[in-house]
């Protein structure tokens, strides 16, 4: 299978990472913000797999596997906190979080 | 590809020996949960605290043994050197003292769950201190962070849960940024080991980009100044034992990572470029953290801002990348540990479960109602301000000498300015406590509580005074290169 | 050619995740994103990771998201999305923005291209054999020998997730708001005390 240049993959992962950052910074819905974090983690994984292939070292695959595990745990805890905060109120919106204004 | 190289990593007993303190603590958490199932409801709190303290003390014993036998376990994945053992010791001490405040959790919170999560968070921080490659570093960091997200949300007050949500979203983003930096480091060097970063391909700008992203993550988790905004909110919202844990143990884990990157994995040619941002961030934290502490009316927020300044002092000692700086920074970390946790112990002694012991109003005229507590609080605040005869004075003197020794005169001046500002902030609280009181100030707090915080106060007072008179600076702390 | 097709699909789905009007649309877009990413993994000979990606991300994490969306929208009138800071851009402007972003990063990455390693051609990897690069056998051997410690630590991380969720969400009966009456009374008494202090001095 033809595999392109490494810089193409790095570019792609950087763009996806920025889109994830945009999701966290620009959106106010905690669910979408959490999905933005997942996008960022996946962008890291893409870069890991590409680098791993380029160096011919499978450590990157192990790293990506660990990131997937951590992402699952993080999603579980994050969603639990979102449920605990918002279960009683209809709206899911960080701007409603007014008691603690930095 | 099941090569001989893979099988070379045959795991021996010595590898597990290096990890034994962490295994004891993580296993202790399981024991806490098991006993919680078996014992009657009335015994839950005391059994959790006792088991937690036992496993921490036990782990401390193994740490003392490991201090003199540096070893690179699991093929260099976990480095049990003098450097990491001292940091691990600080984390164990901080966790132990934080456990003594567990009764300030609300009644409905499962204290076993809280203690177990605190112990796991501590083992995550300890893994970070000894991490020899990026995998262990990332996993230790996430173990610590995940446990903290859950711990911050463990209160029925809405403010606490909202703080937990904010912390979760911001901190997981910071973790992801740091992870991307790690990935680029791997991409540039082809290795995940810290030792490989000493010789990056020459003239590679991507290496600096990677280190930059990495440092952003570190600065966020340490709460250094451009990335500190989350700290006061989370410190105020989180339950008291969690705040106490976060103020020292979390910082110790991340400081260890920062120190290892600076001391082991910074190529000589790039040292100037790498150390400059650390200089700037340390200077900003010392000034802005202490300035913001001036106007706080909640002691937890005040300790958050003061913590920003204090961590700034420690990072300032790293900025020179001298061996002396590392030793004195470690000493100051111990000093900060006892002073801050002592102050938290006083807050714990004054808190009831509605967590009202942290508001400054409750301290008006404290000296007339609870003279011992007021005296203890003043003593710890004097220490944080860096005045003699406390360990704060001695530690700051040593830090100053190491900063001057590294040739950073302007940074030393900023350190003195930051200290001067902080004296005002702490003096304000002491004045409130000793102001003459004509009327009984009410507070739901001030109820009689367990003797546990008093134990913490006693330990911290003795340490703050004792280390101030006889500074025991750890000697064998240079990180092991593998 | 395959790469460019996948790249466009990945970027488009990521944009959809960020801009979707409802979280449930975001989840669908994220699903498309993850599946496409799995295809990219296969093309980079990371077969085991591709399978894990589908099973864990699409199978577990996204379902969890869907459950929470369902939980939070049941029992209330509608699942509102609050005011976002995301500006309402017309589609062409959004398109132009993404293209600009791609161009900037692409040129930056190509400036770095000479310092990056070259990807080993597939022909030089032992493809097809059980011990090939990226195969389950190699992955497993590595995970249980040289990378044993990280693997053991993941056990702790999953434990923290389980206990954390149980402790956070287990005790729903007591999810009551704080005792406002009592808090207000304490605050009032305090205010009065401070006022008295001020008068006296």
PDB file of N, CA and C in Angstrom, chain A residues 10 13-14 17 21 24-25 30 33-34 37 40-41 43-44 47-48 51-52 55-60 62-63 66-67 70 73-74 77-79 81-82 84-86 89 94 96-102, chain B residues 1 134-135 138-139 142 146-147 149-150 153 158-166 168-169 172-177 179-180 182-184 186-192 206 213 229 233-234 236-237 301:
ATOM      1  N   UNK A  10       1.581  14.505   9.732  1.00  0.00           N
ATOM      2  CA  UNK A  10       1.766  15.443  10.846  1.00  0.00           C
ATOM      3  C   UNK A  10       0.875  16.657  10.645  1.00  0.00           C
ATOM      4  N   UNK A  13      -2.670  15.743  11.499  1.00  0.00           N
ATOM      5  CA  UNK A  13      -2.926  15.613  12.931  1.00  0.00           C
ATOM      6  C   UNK A  13      -2.911  16.978  13.596  1.00  0.00           C
ATOM      7  N   UNK A  14      -2.045  17.886  13.137  1.00  0.00           N
ATOM      8  CA  UNK A  14      -2.015  19.225  13.744  1.00  0.00           C
ATOM      9  C   UNK A  14      -3.337  19.947  13.476  1.00  0.00           C
ATOM     10  N   UNK A  17      -5.919  18.559  15.685  1.00  0.00           N
ATOM     11  CA  UNK A  17      -5.687  18.990  17.062  1.00  0.00           C
ATOM     12  C   UNK A  17      -6.244  20.399  17.271  1.00  0.00           C
ATOM     13  N   UNK A  21      -9.050  21.813  19.880  1.00  0.00           N
ATOM     14  CA  UNK A  21      -8.866  22.962  20.778  1.00  0.00           C
ATOM     15  C   UNK A  21     -10.002  23.958  20.570  1.00  0.00           C
ATOM     16  N   UNK A  24     -13.055  22.935  22.392  1.00  0.00           N
ATOM     17  CA  UNK A  24     -13.054  23.142  23.837  1.00  0.00           C
ATOM     18  C   UNK A  24     -13.192  24.619  24.162  1.00  0.00           C
ATOM     19  N   UNK A  25     -12.503  25.467  23.387  1.00  0.00           N
ATOM     20  CA  UNK A  25     -12.467  26.879  23.756  1.00  0.00           C
ATOM     21  C   UNK A  25     -13.740  27.602  23.341  1.00  0.00           C
ATOM     22  N   UNK A  30     -20.782  21.434  27.786  1.00  0.00           N
ATOM     23  CA  UNK A  30     -19.721  20.566  28.322  1.00  0.00           C
ATOM     24  C   UNK A  30     -19.577  19.261  27.578  1.00  0.00           C
ATOM     25  N   UNK A  33     -17.559  20.070  24.626  1.00  0.00           N
ATOM     26  CA  UNK A  33     -16.193  20.366  25.056  1.00  0.00           C
ATOM     27  C   UNK A  33     -15.436  19.066  25.319  1.00  0.00           C
ATOM     28  N   UNK A  34     -16.110  18.122  25.947  1.00  0.00           N
ATOM     29  CA  UNK A  34     -15.477  16.829  26.215  1.00  0.00           C
ATOM     30  C   UNK A  34     -15.152  16.112  24.903  1.00  0.00           C
ATOM     31  N   UNK A  37     -11.998  17.436  23.566  1.00  0.00           N
ATOM     32  CA  UNK A  37     -10.818  16.798  24.176  1.00  0.00           C
ATOM     33  C   UNK A  37     -10.546  15.459  23.507  1.00  0.00           C
ATOM     34  N   UNK A  40      -8.751  16.003  20.375  1.00  0.00           N
ATOM     35  CA  UNK A  40      -7.334  16.307  20.593  1.00  0.00           C
ATOM     36  C   UNK A  40      -6.542  15.020  20.843  1.00  0.00           C
ATOM     37  N   UNK A  41      -7.104  14.148  21.675  1.00  0.00           N
ATOM     38  CA  UNK A  41      -6.400  12.894  21.977  1.00  0.00           C
ATOM     39  C   UNK A  41      -6.240  12.053  20.714  1.00  0.00           C
ATOM     40  N   UNK A  43      -6.091  13.173  17.636  1.00  0.00           N
ATOM     41  CA  UNK A  43      -5.080  13.782  16.780  1.00  0.00           C
ATOM     42  C   UNK A  43      -3.687  13.351  17.236  1.00  0.00           C
ATOM     43  N   UNK A  44      -3.483  13.322  18.575  1.00  0.00           N
ATOM     44  CA  UNK A  44      -2.194  12.852  19.091  1.00  0.00           C
ATOM     45  C   UNK A  44      -1.946  11.413  18.661  1.00  0.00           C
ATOM     46  N   UNK A  47      -0.773  11.159  15.051  1.00  0.00           N
ATOM     47  CA  UNK A  47       0.641  11.504  14.922  1.00  0.00           C
ATOM     48  C   UNK A  47       1.516  10.378  15.463  1.00  0.00           C
ATOM     49  N   UNK A  48       1.096   9.789  16.584  1.00  0.00           N
ATOM     50  CA  UNK A  48       1.872   8.693  17.181  1.00  0.00           C
ATOM     51  C   UNK A  48       2.026   7.535  16.209  1.00  0.00           C
ATOM     52  N   UNK A  51       4.366   8.545  13.296  1.00  0.00           N
ATOM     53  CA  UNK A  51       5.772   8.575  13.727  1.00  0.00           C
ATOM     54  C   UNK A  51       6.294   7.161  13.961  1.00  0.00           C
ATOM     55  N   UNK A  52       5.425   6.352  14.560  1.00  0.00           N
ATOM     56  CA  UNK A  52       5.806   4.986  14.883  1.00  0.00           C
ATOM     57  C   UNK A  52       6.178   4.238  13.607  1.00  0.00           C
ATOM     58  N   UNK A  55       9.571   5.576  12.202  1.00  0.00           N
ATOM     59  CA  UNK A  55      10.763   5.119  12.913  1.00  0.00           C
ATOM     60  C   UNK A  55      10.846   3.598  12.948  1.00  0.00           C
ATOM     61  N   UNK A  56       9.778   2.935  12.494  1.00  0.00           N
ATOM     62  CA  UNK A  56       9.780   1.477  12.561  1.00  0.00           C
ATOM     63  C   UNK A  56       9.831   0.959  13.988  1.00  0.00           C
ATOM     64  N   UNK A  57       9.290   1.759  14.928  1.00  0.00           N
ATOM     65  CA  UNK A  57       9.321   1.377  16.345  1.00  0.00           C
ATOM     66  C   UNK A  57       7.895   1.289  16.850  1.00  0.00           C
ATOM     67  N   UNK A  58       7.572   0.174  17.465  1.00  0.00           N
ATOM     68  CA  UNK A  58       6.175   0.012  17.863  1.00  0.00           C
ATOM     69  C   UNK A  58       5.822   0.634  19.201  1.00  0.00           C
ATOM     70  N   UNK A  59       6.792   1.331  19.822  1.00  0.00           N
ATOM     71  CA  UNK A  59       6.481   2.001  21.085  1.00  0.00           C
ATOM     72  C   UNK A  59       5.327   2.975  20.896  1.00  0.00           C
ATOM     73  N   UNK A  60       5.302   3.602  19.723  1.00  0.00           N
ATOM     74  CA  UNK A  60       4.223   4.544  19.454  1.00  0.00           C
ATOM     75  C   UNK A  60       2.859   3.877  19.485  1.00  0.00           C
ATOM     76  N   UNK A  62       2.080   1.265  21.307  1.00  0.00           N
ATOM     77  CA  UNK A  62       1.763   1.033  22.725  1.00  0.00           C
ATOM     78  C   UNK A  62       1.253   2.330  23.351  1.00  0.00           C
ATOM     79  N   UNK A  63       1.949   3.422  23.045  1.00  0.00           N
ATOM     80  CA  UNK A  63       1.558   4.726  23.586  1.00  0.00           C
ATOM     81  C   UNK A  63       0.116   5.039  23.163  1.00  0.00           C
ATOM     82  N   UNK A  66      -2.353   3.106  25.123  1.00  0.00           N
ATOM     83  CA  UNK A  66      -2.534   3.643  26.477  1.00  0.00           C
ATOM     84  C   UNK A  66      -3.397   4.899  26.437  1.00  0.00           C
ATOM     85  N   UNK A  67      -3.189   5.736  25.406  1.00  0.00           N
ATOM     86  CA  UNK A  67      -3.993   6.956  25.301  1.00  0.00           C
ATOM     87  C   UNK A  67      -5.465   6.601  25.140  1.00  0.00           C
ATOM     88  N   UNK A  70      -6.791   5.624  28.535  1.00  0.00           N
ATOM     89  CA  UNK A  70      -6.972   6.794  29.388  1.00  0.00           C
ATOM     90  C   UNK A  70      -8.174   7.603  28.924  1.00  0.00           C
ATOM     91  N   UNK A  73     -11.300   6.128  30.304  1.00  0.00           N
ATOM     92  CA  UNK A  73     -11.479   6.426  31.721  1.00  0.00           C
ATOM     93  C   UNK A  73     -11.885   7.884  31.911  1.00  0.00           C
ATOM     94  N   UNK A  74     -11.247   8.764  31.140  1.00  0.00           N
ATOM     95  CA  UNK A  74     -11.538  10.191  31.275  1.00  0.00           C
ATOM     96  C   UNK A  74     -12.977  10.486  30.870  1.00  0.00           C
ATOM     97  N   UNK A  77     -15.336   9.384  33.766  1.00  0.00           N
ATOM     98  CA  UNK A  77     -15.368  10.308  34.900  1.00  0.00           C
ATOM     99  C   UNK A  77     -15.996  11.634  34.481  1.00  0.00           C
ATOM    100  N   UNK A  78     -15.620  12.120  33.301  1.00  0.00           N
ATOM    101  CA  UNK A  78     -16.151  13.403  32.842  1.00  0.00           C
ATOM    102  C   UNK A  78     -17.653  13.367  32.707  1.00  0.00           C
ATOM    103  N   UNK A  79     -18.170  12.311  32.105  1.00  0.00           N
ATOM    104  CA  UNK A  79     -19.619  12.219  31.926  1.00  0.00           C
ATOM    105  C   UNK A  79     -20.313  12.084  33.268  1.00  0.00           C
ATOM    106  N   UNK A  81     -19.351  13.439  36.071  1.00  0.00           N
ATOM    107  CA  UNK A  81     -19.415  14.768  36.681  1.00  0.00           C
ATOM    108  C   UNK A  81     -20.487  15.613  36.004  1.00  0.00           C
ATOM    109  N   UNK A  82     -20.567  15.517  34.664  1.00  0.00           N
ATOM    110  CA  UNK A  82     -21.592  16.293  33.954  1.00  0.00           C
ATOM    111  C   UNK A  82     -22.985  15.881  34.419  1.00  0.00           C
ATOM    112  N   UNK A  84     -23.792  14.574  37.314  1.00  0.00           N
ATOM    113  CA  UNK A  84     -24.017  15.012  38.687  1.00  0.00           C
ATOM    114  C   UNK A  84     -24.329  16.506  38.734  1.00  0.00           C
ATOM    115  N   UNK A  85     -23.658  17.299  37.880  1.00  0.00           N
ATOM    116  CA  UNK A  85     -23.897  18.741  37.922  1.00  0.00           C
ATOM    117  C   UNK A  85     -25.241  19.095  37.293  1.00  0.00           C
ATOM    118  N   UNK A  86     -25.583  18.438  36.197  1.00  0.00           N
ATOM    119  CA  UNK A  86     -26.702  18.928  35.407  1.00  0.00           C
ATOM    120  C   UNK A  86     -27.955  18.088  35.504  1.00  0.00           C
ATOM    121  N   UNK A  89     -31.015  20.133  36.479  1.00  0.00           N
ATOM    122  CA  UNK A  89     -31.424  21.280  35.677  1.00  0.00           C
ATOM    123  C   UNK A  89     -31.531  20.874  34.221  1.00  0.00           C
ATOM    124  N   UNK A  94     -22.182  25.718  30.299  1.00  0.00           N
ATOM    125  CA  UNK A  94     -21.225  26.157  31.305  1.00  0.00           C
ATOM    126  C   UNK A  94     -21.473  27.590  31.730  1.00  0.00           C
ATOM    127  N   UNK A  96     -24.145  28.734  32.655  1.00  0.00           N
ATOM    128  CA  UNK A  96     -25.034  28.692  33.810  1.00  0.00           C
ATOM    129  C   UNK A  96     -24.259  28.521  35.093  1.00  0.00           C
ATOM    130  N   UNK A  97     -23.021  28.113  34.963  1.00  0.00           N
ATOM    131  CA  UNK A  97     -22.206  27.875  36.143  1.00  0.00           C
ATOM    132  C   UNK A  97     -21.768  29.232  36.655  1.00  0.00           C
ATOM    133  N   UNK A  98     -22.581  29.809  37.542  1.00  0.00           N
ATOM    134  CA  UNK A  98     -22.325  31.200  37.897  1.00  0.00           C
ATOM    135  C   UNK A  98     -21.788  31.374  39.298  1.00  0.00           C
ATOM    136  N   UNK A  99     -21.887  30.320  40.115  1.00  0.00           N
ATOM    137  CA  UNK A  99     -21.495  30.534  41.510  1.00  0.00           C
ATOM    138  C   UNK A  99     -20.019  30.861  41.606  1.00  0.00           C
ATOM    139  N   UNK A 100     -19.224  30.175  40.799  1.00  0.00           N
ATOM    140  CA  UNK A 100     -17.788  30.421  40.830  1.00  0.00           C
ATOM    141  C   UNK A 100     -17.379  31.180  39.590  1.00  0.00           C
ATOM    142  N   UNK A 101     -17.301  32.470  39.642  1.00  0.00           N
ATOM    143  CA  UNK A 101     -16.759  33.202  38.503  1.00  0.00           C
ATOM    144  C   UNK A 101     -15.319  33.545  38.847  1.00  0.00           C
ATOM    145  N   UNK A 102     -14.426  33.166  37.945  1.00  0.00           N
ATOM    146  CA  UNK A 102     -12.990  33.328  38.238  1.00  0.00           C
ATOM    147  C   UNK A 102     -12.678  34.723  38.481  1.00  0.00           C
TER     148      UNK A 102
ATOM    149  N   UNK B   1       8.873 -10.472  15.287  1.00  0.00           N
ATOM    150  CA  UNK B   1       9.621  -9.400  15.960  1.00  0.00           C
ATOM    151  C   UNK B   1       9.661  -9.585  17.473  1.00  0.00           C
ATOM    152  N   UNK B 134       8.185   8.692  28.572  1.00  0.00           N
ATOM    153  CA  UNK B 134       6.953   9.478  28.432  1.00  0.00           C
ATOM    154  C   UNK B 134       5.717   8.668  28.775  1.00  0.00           C
ATOM    155  N   UNK B 135       5.756   7.348  28.562  1.00  0.00           N
ATOM    156  CA  UNK B 135       4.583   6.521  28.826  1.00  0.00           C
ATOM    157  C   UNK B 135       4.225   6.568  30.316  1.00  0.00           C
ATOM    158  N   UNK B 138       2.985  10.026  31.336  1.00  0.00           N
ATOM    159  CA  UNK B 138       1.595  10.289  30.947  1.00  0.00           C
ATOM    160  C   UNK B 138       0.615   9.513  31.821  1.00  0.00           C
ATOM    161  N   UNK B 139       0.926   8.242  32.071  1.00  0.00           N
ATOM    162  CA  UNK B 139      -0.005   7.435  32.863  1.00  0.00           C
ATOM    163  C   UNK B 139      -0.063   7.923  34.307  1.00  0.00           C
ATOM    164  N   UNK B 142      -2.141  11.031  34.403  1.00  0.00           N
ATOM    165  CA  UNK B 142      -3.577  10.803  34.237  1.00  0.00           C
ATOM    166  C   UNK B 142      -4.172  10.089  35.447  1.00  0.00           C
ATOM    167  N   UNK B 146      -7.247  11.978  37.025  1.00  0.00           N
ATOM    168  CA  UNK B 146      -8.569  11.353  37.043  1.00  0.00           C
ATOM    169  C   UNK B 146      -9.085  11.228  38.470  1.00  0.00           C
ATOM    170  N   UNK B 147      -8.194  10.815  39.391  1.00  0.00           N
ATOM    171  CA  UNK B 147      -8.629  10.693  40.779  1.00  0.00           C
ATOM    172  C   UNK B 147      -9.023  12.065  41.326  1.00  0.00           C
ATOM    173  N   UNK B 149     -10.221  14.667  39.611  1.00  0.00           N
ATOM    174  CA  UNK B 149     -11.520  15.120  39.079  1.00  0.00           C
ATOM    175  C   UNK B 149     -12.649  14.573  39.942  1.00  0.00           C
ATOM    176  N   UNK B 150     -12.561  13.269  40.249  1.00  0.00           N
ATOM    177  CA  UNK B 150     -13.632  12.656  41.038  1.00  0.00           C
ATOM    178  C   UNK B 150     -13.650  13.239  42.442  1.00  0.00           C
ATOM    179  N   UNK B 153     -15.325  16.595  42.856  1.00  0.00           N
ATOM    180  CA  UNK B 153     -16.776  16.600  42.747  1.00  0.00           C
ATOM    181  C   UNK B 153     -17.485  15.979  43.937  1.00  0.00           C
ATOM    182  N   UNK B 158     -23.264  22.796  45.308  1.00  0.00           N
ATOM    183  CA  UNK B 158     -23.210  22.962  43.859  1.00  0.00           C
ATOM    184  C   UNK B 158     -21.883  23.590  43.432  1.00  0.00           C
ATOM    185  N   UNK B 159     -21.381  24.506  44.260  1.00  0.00           N
ATOM    186  CA  UNK B 159     -20.131  25.180  43.909  1.00  0.00           C
ATOM    187  C   UNK B 159     -19.004  24.175  43.719  1.00  0.00           C
ATOM    188  N   UNK B 160     -18.971  23.151  44.581  1.00  0.00           N
ATOM    189  CA  UNK B 160     -17.891  22.176  44.501  1.00  0.00           C
ATOM    190  C   UNK B 160     -17.982  21.401  43.204  1.00  0.00           C
ATOM    191  N   UNK B 161     -19.221  21.043  42.828  1.00  0.00           N
ATOM    192  CA  UNK B 161     -19.363  20.264  41.604  1.00  0.00           C
ATOM    193  C   UNK B 161     -19.018  21.095  40.383  1.00  0.00           C
ATOM    194  N   UNK B 162     -19.403  22.355  40.418  1.00  0.00           N
ATOM    195  CA  UNK B 162     -19.076  23.206  39.279  1.00  0.00           C
ATOM    196  C   UNK B 162     -17.576  23.399  39.174  1.00  0.00           C
ATOM    197  N   UNK B 163     -16.922  23.519  40.322  1.00  0.00           N
ATOM    198  CA  UNK B 163     -15.463  23.623  40.294  1.00  0.00           C
ATOM    199  C   UNK B 163     -14.865  22.362  39.691  1.00  0.00           C
ATOM    200  N   UNK B 164     -15.447  21.212  40.046  1.00  0.00           N
ATOM    201  CA  UNK B 164     -14.933  19.960  39.494  1.00  0.00           C
ATOM    202  C   UNK B 164     -15.102  19.921  37.983  1.00  0.00           C
ATOM    203  N   UNK B 165     -16.249  20.408  37.487  1.00  0.00           N
ATOM    204  CA  UNK B 165     -16.482  20.393  36.042  1.00  0.00           C
ATOM    205  C   UNK B 165     -15.496  21.300  35.320  1.00  0.00           C
ATOM    206  N   UNK B 166     -15.293  22.502  35.864  1.00  0.00           N
ATOM    207  CA  UNK B 166     -14.330  23.428  35.260  1.00  0.00           C
ATOM    208  C   UNK B 166     -12.938  22.812  35.253  1.00  0.00           C
ATOM    209  N   UNK B 168     -12.136  19.681  35.382  1.00  0.00           N
ATOM    210  CA  UNK B 168     -12.090  18.566  34.432  1.00  0.00           C
ATOM    211  C   UNK B 168     -11.837  19.062  33.012  1.00  0.00           C
ATOM    212  N   UNK B 169     -12.639  20.052  32.582  1.00  0.00           N
ATOM    213  CA  UNK B 169     -12.537  20.463  31.178  1.00  0.00           C
ATOM    214  C   UNK B 169     -11.192  21.134  30.903  1.00  0.00           C
ATOM    215  N   UNK B 172      -8.155  18.527  31.455  1.00  0.00           N
ATOM    216  CA  UNK B 172      -7.975  17.485  30.444  1.00  0.00           C
ATOM    217  C   UNK B 172      -7.499  18.110  29.139  1.00  0.00           C
ATOM    218  N   UNK B 173      -7.880  19.369  28.893  1.00  0.00           N
ATOM    219  CA  UNK B 173      -7.322  20.036  27.713  1.00  0.00           C
ATOM    220  C   UNK B 173      -5.813  20.239  27.889  1.00  0.00           C
ATOM    221  N   UNK B 174      -5.407  20.652  29.095  1.00  0.00           N
ATOM    222  CA  UNK B 174      -3.972  20.839  29.334  1.00  0.00           C
ATOM    223  C   UNK B 174      -3.226  19.519  29.181  1.00  0.00           C
ATOM    224  N   UNK B 175      -3.839  18.427  29.674  1.00  0.00           N
ATOM    225  CA  UNK B 175      -3.203  17.111  29.510  1.00  0.00           C
ATOM    226  C   UNK B 175      -3.020  16.794  28.040  1.00  0.00           C
ATOM    227  N   UNK B 176      -4.054  17.115  27.228  1.00  0.00           N
ATOM    228  CA  UNK B 176      -3.974  16.792  25.805  1.00  0.00           C
ATOM    229  C   UNK B 176      -2.888  17.620  25.124  1.00  0.00           C
ATOM    230  N   UNK B 177      -2.770  18.894  25.526  1.00  0.00           N
ATOM    231  CA  UNK B 177      -1.705  19.732  24.952  1.00  0.00           C
ATOM    232  C   UNK B 177      -0.341  19.147  25.295  1.00  0.00           C
ATOM    233  N   UNK B 179       0.278  16.077  26.051  1.00  0.00           N
ATOM    234  CA  UNK B 179       0.436  14.821  25.317  1.00  0.00           C
ATOM    235  C   UNK B 179       0.915  15.086  23.900  1.00  0.00           C
ATOM    236  N   UNK B 180       0.377  16.135  23.258  1.00  0.00           N
ATOM    237  CA  UNK B 180       0.808  16.425  21.895  1.00  0.00           C
ATOM    238  C   UNK B 180       2.287  16.806  21.879  1.00  0.00           C
ATOM    239  N   UNK B 182       4.487  15.632  23.958  1.00  0.00           N
ATOM    240  CA  UNK B 182       5.216  14.364  24.125  1.00  0.00           C
ATOM    241  C   UNK B 182       5.286  13.612  22.796  1.00  0.00           C
ATOM    242  N   UNK B 183       4.154  13.622  22.058  1.00  0.00           N
ATOM    243  CA  UNK B 183       4.117  12.906  20.786  1.00  0.00           C
ATOM    244  C   UNK B 183       5.144  13.498  19.829  1.00  0.00           C
ATOM    245  N   UNK B 184       5.232  14.835  19.801  1.00  0.00           N
ATOM    246  CA  UNK B 184       6.206  15.454  18.906  1.00  0.00           C
ATOM    247  C   UNK B 184       7.631  15.136  19.360  1.00  0.00           C
ATOM    248  N   UNK B 186       8.570  12.398  20.721  1.00  0.00           N
ATOM    249  CA  UNK B 186       8.789  11.043  20.201  1.00  0.00           C
ATOM    250  C   UNK B 186       9.064  11.104  18.700  1.00  0.00           C
ATOM    251  N   UNK B 187       8.312  11.947  17.992  1.00  0.00           N
ATOM    252  CA  UNK B 187       8.485  12.022  16.554  1.00  0.00           C
ATOM    253  C   UNK B 187       9.853  12.549  16.161  1.00  0.00           C
ATOM    254  N   UNK B 188      10.358  13.502  16.940  1.00  0.00           N
ATOM    255  CA  UNK B 188      11.637  14.113  16.582  1.00  0.00           C
ATOM    256  C   UNK B 188      12.797  13.188  16.926  1.00  0.00           C
ATOM    257  N   UNK B 189      12.709  12.513  18.075  1.00  0.00           N
ATOM    258  CA  UNK B 189      13.860  11.730  18.530  1.00  0.00           C
ATOM    259  C   UNK B 189      13.698  10.240  18.249  1.00  0.00           C
ATOM    260  N   UNK B 190      12.481   9.775  17.988  1.00  0.00           N
ATOM    261  CA  UNK B 190      12.289   8.356  17.738  1.00  0.00           C
ATOM    262  C   UNK B 190      12.348   7.501  18.983  1.00  0.00           C
ATOM    263  N   UNK B 191      12.301   8.155  20.147  1.00  0.00           N
ATOM    264  CA  UNK B 191      12.364   7.391  21.388  1.00  0.00           C
ATOM    265  C   UNK B 191      11.472   8.058  22.415  1.00  0.00           C
ATOM    266  N   UNK B 192      10.993   7.274  23.371  1.00  0.00           N
ATOM    267  CA  UNK B 192      10.177   7.866  24.423  1.00  0.00           C
ATOM    268  C   UNK B 192      10.973   8.077  25.700  1.00  0.00           C
ATOM    269  N   UNK B 206      11.214  21.693  15.308  1.00  0.00           N
ATOM    270  CA  UNK B 206      10.084  20.941  15.856  1.00  0.00           C
ATOM    271  C   UNK B 206      10.346  20.534  17.304  1.00  0.00           C
ATOM    272  N   UNK B 213       5.007  23.000  23.917  1.00  0.00           N
ATOM    273  CA  UNK B 213       3.708  22.420  24.274  1.00  0.00           C
ATOM    274  C   UNK B 213       3.804  21.691  25.602  1.00  0.00           C
ATOM    275  N   UNK B 229      -5.445  30.515  36.287  1.00  0.00           N
ATOM    276  CA  UNK B 229      -6.774  31.045  36.596  1.00  0.00           C
ATOM    277  C   UNK B 229      -7.684  30.006  37.227  1.00  0.00           C
ATOM    278  N   UNK B 233     -10.489  29.022  42.045  1.00  0.00           N
ATOM    279  CA  UNK B 233     -11.835  28.458  41.986  1.00  0.00           C
ATOM    280  C   UNK B 233     -11.856  27.013  42.473  1.00  0.00           C
ATOM    281  N   UNK B 234     -10.930  26.215  41.937  1.00  0.00           N
ATOM    282  CA  UNK B 234     -10.936  24.798  42.281  1.00  0.00           C
ATOM    283  C   UNK B 234     -10.554  24.612  43.746  1.00  0.00           C
ATOM    284  N   UNK B 236     -11.120  26.657  46.176  1.00  0.00           N
ATOM    285  CA  UNK B 236     -12.220  27.061  47.039  1.00  0.00           C
ATOM    286  C   UNK B 236     -13.333  26.014  47.008  1.00  0.00           C
ATOM    287  N   UNK B 237     -13.599  25.472  45.815  1.00  0.00           N
ATOM    288  CA  UNK B 237     -14.734  24.579  45.681  1.00  0.00           C
ATOM    289  C   UNK B 237     -14.484  23.183  46.220  1.00  0.00           C
ATOM    290  N   UNK B 301      -8.822  30.352  49.065  1.00  0.00           N
ATOM    291  CA  UNK B 301      -8.382  31.120  47.888  1.00  0.00           C
ATOM    292  C   UNK B 301      -7.033  31.763  48.160  1.00  0.00           C
TER     293      UNK B 301
END
